[in-house]
Amino acid sequence: MIDFLKYRTFFALYSILTMGAFVGTYYYKKSVHGQAYQYSVDFTGGTQVLFKFSQPVSDVELKDILDKQGWTGSVMRNFSATETLVRVKEFASDITGFADRMRQVVVDGLKDKHISVEILSKDSVSGGIGKDLW
């Protein structure tokens, strides 16, 4: 027979230290970032636009362009070297106008590289299911 109670002190201390680490991480994130949990566009809702570029554009460069215009926290997903889906937390009722405005911002940010930008699709992302899951 295995004497499990022999190790109770070790595992009690291990459990307390693990819980303390999680609580400490929570308060650290809250003090540094202002919130402990940052939910993505899938949970909060927003707008997504699928762009097609004439040449490959890096996600970092595209994210910097959007961050400068106030769309912080944007999420990128690449479908190919020249197609990128961009999700931002801003929810727009006029999705066509919003997508055109976003395209113009990207074109202006890439004007020194002479890259053309085309909108393949645009859609609003609802946060309703994310609220139910949360």
Tab-separated table of C-alpha atoms in Angstrom:
chain	number	residue	atom	x	y	z
A	1	MET	CA	0.000	0.000	0.000
A	2	ILE	CA	1.112	3.562	-0.723
A	3	ASP	CA	1.113	5.996	2.177
A	4	PHE	CA	-0.315	9.109	0.479
A	5	LEU	CA	-0.661	11.045	3.710
A	6	LYS	CA	3.096	11.008	4.118
A	7	TYR	CA	3.350	13.644	1.341
A	8	ARG	CA	0.473	15.865	2.491
A	9	THR	CA	2.701	18.684	3.791
A	10	PHE	CA	4.676	18.908	0.555
A	11	PHE	CA	1.571	18.995	-1.644
A	12	ALA	CA	-0.224	21.464	0.637
A	13	LEU	CA	2.727	23.863	0.320
A	14	TYR	CA	2.906	23.246	-3.436
A	15	SER	CA	-0.817	24.047	-3.784
A	16	ILE	CA	-0.503	27.238	-1.743
A	17	LEU	CA	2.504	28.413	-3.788
A	18	THR	CA	0.731	27.659	-7.086
A	19	MET	CA	-2.392	29.566	-6.058
A	20	GLY	CA	-0.224	32.442	-4.793
A	21	ALA	CA	1.569	32.588	-8.159
A	22	PHE	CA	-1.733	32.820	-10.034
A	23	VAL	CA	-3.082	35.527	-7.713
A	24	GLY	CA	0.205	37.442	-7.993
A	25	THR	CA	0.121	37.225	-11.794
A	26	TYR	CA	-3.466	38.504	-11.803
A	27	TYR	CA	-2.589	41.588	-9.728
A	28	TYR	CA	0.600	42.222	-11.703
A	29	LYS	CA	-1.292	42.217	-15.022
A	30	LYS	CA	-3.995	44.419	-13.545
A	31	SER	CA	-1.481	46.995	-12.280
A	32	VAL	CA	0.632	47.049	-15.469
A	33	HIS	CA	-2.040	46.739	-18.184
A	34	GLY	CA	-5.076	48.123	-16.332
A	35	GLN	CA	-6.925	44.838	-16.688
A	36	ALA	CA	-6.003	41.257	-15.969
A	37	TYR	CA	-7.736	39.650	-18.915
A	38	GLN	CA	-7.752	41.014	-22.451
A	39	TYR	CA	-10.459	39.400	-24.523
A	40	SER	CA	-10.045	39.198	-28.284
A	41	VAL	CA	-12.425	40.503	-30.929
A	42	ASP	CA	-14.172	37.121	-31.002
A	43	PHE	CA	-15.474	37.715	-27.479
A	44	THR	CA	-15.941	41.483	-27.469
A	45	GLY	CA	-17.270	42.037	-30.994
A	46	GLY	CA	-15.904	44.297	-33.692
A	47	THR	CA	-15.285	44.467	-37.406
A	48	GLN	CA	-13.206	42.275	-39.687
A	49	VAL	CA	-11.877	43.148	-43.136
A	50	LEU	CA	-10.062	40.801	-45.524
A	51	PHE	CA	-7.387	42.653	-47.502
A	52	LYS	CA	-5.545	41.526	-50.629
A	53	PHE	CA	-2.197	43.197	-51.250
A	54	SER	CA	-0.258	43.362	-54.515
A	55	GLN	CA	2.907	42.390	-52.578
A	56	PRO	CA	3.402	40.627	-49.227
A	57	VAL	CA	3.017	42.875	-46.166
A	58	SER	CA	4.209	41.842	-42.705
A	59	ASP	CA	1.741	41.643	-39.832
A	60	VAL	CA	3.955	43.847	-37.685
A	61	GLU	CA	3.984	46.616	-40.276
A	62	LEU	CA	0.219	46.396	-40.767
A	63	LYS	CA	-0.385	46.389	-37.008
A	64	ASP	CA	1.823	49.489	-36.584
A	65	ILE	CA	-0.150	51.339	-39.264
A	66	LEU	CA	-3.463	50.503	-37.595
A	67	ASP	CA	-2.169	51.293	-34.093
A	68	LYS	CA	-1.143	54.791	-35.219
A	69	GLN	CA	-4.726	55.432	-36.346
A	70	GLY	CA	-6.226	54.343	-33.010
A	71	TRP	CA	-7.158	50.749	-33.818
A	72	THR	CA	-5.077	49.223	-31.042
A	73	GLY	CA	-5.426	45.553	-30.250
A	74	SER	CA	-6.067	44.526	-33.838
A	75	VAL	CA	-5.795	40.825	-34.643
A	76	MET	CA	-4.226	39.585	-37.898
A	77	ARG	CA	-4.727	36.262	-39.642
A	78	ASN	CA	-2.901	35.400	-42.857
A	79	PHE	CA	-4.602	33.276	-45.498
A	80	SER	CA	-1.752	33.621	-47.978
A	81	ALA	CA	1.302	35.806	-48.480
A	82	THR	CA	-0.893	38.576	-49.897
A	83	GLU	CA	-4.227	38.052	-48.071
A	84	THR	CA	-4.669	39.148	-44.462
A	85	LEU	CA	-7.790	39.230	-42.316
A	86	VAL	CA	-7.763	42.162	-39.893
A	87	ARG	CA	-10.083	42.274	-36.879
A	88	VAL	CA	-10.496	45.433	-34.825
A	89	LYS	CA	-12.602	46.013	-31.714
A	90	GLU	CA	-14.489	48.959	-33.189
A	91	PHE	CA	-17.995	47.916	-34.202
A	92	ALA	CA	-19.296	49.780	-37.257
A	93	SER	CA	-22.901	49.925	-38.408
A	94	ASP	CA	-21.765	51.316	-41.787
A	95	ILE	CA	-19.426	48.468	-42.575
A	96	THR	CA	-18.690	49.532	-46.154
A	97	GLY	CA	-17.619	53.017	-45.120
A	98	PHE	CA	-15.575	51.655	-42.247
A	99	ALA	CA	-13.783	49.144	-44.491
A	100	ASP	CA	-13.043	51.852	-47.075
A	101	ARG	CA	-11.668	54.124	-44.350
A	102	MET	CA	-9.481	51.292	-43.033
A	103	ARG	CA	-8.243	50.508	-46.559
A	104	GLN	CA	-7.331	54.159	-47.111
A	105	VAL	CA	-5.362	54.224	-43.849
A	106	VAL	CA	-3.446	51.099	-44.934
A	107	VAL	CA	-2.812	52.548	-48.416
A	108	ASP	CA	-1.498	55.781	-46.881
A	109	GLY	CA	0.747	53.798	-44.539
A	110	LEU	CA	2.172	51.758	-47.427
A	111	LYS	CA	2.399	54.560	-50.016
A	112	ASP	CA	6.209	54.571	-50.022
A	113	LYS	CA	6.192	50.890	-51.084
A	114	HIS	CA	3.632	51.392	-53.887
A	115	ILE	CA	1.479	48.477	-52.752
A	116	SER	CA	-2.138	48.367	-53.880
A	117	VAL	CA	-4.775	47.215	-51.405
A	118	GLU	CA	-8.092	45.588	-52.289
A	119	ILE	CA	-10.973	44.651	-49.965
A	120	LEU	CA	-12.095	41.068	-50.525
A	121	SER	CA	-14.707	40.916	-47.752
A	122	LYS	CA	-15.946	42.835	-44.746
A	123	ASP	CA	-18.107	41.739	-41.858
A	124	SER	CA	-19.226	42.650	-38.367
A	125	VAL	CA	-18.292	40.264	-35.591
A	126	SER	CA	-20.835	39.994	-32.818
A	127	GLY	CA	-19.713	39.502	-29.253
A	128	GLY	CA	-22.984	37.800	-28.278
A	129	ILE	CA	-21.682	34.249	-28.188
A	130	GLY	CA	-18.590	35.387	-26.326
A	131	LYS	CA	-20.811	36.986	-23.677
A	132	ASP	CA	-22.719	33.719	-23.313
A	133	LEU	CA	-19.486	31.759	-22.940
A	134	TRP	CA	-18.062	34.295	-20.522
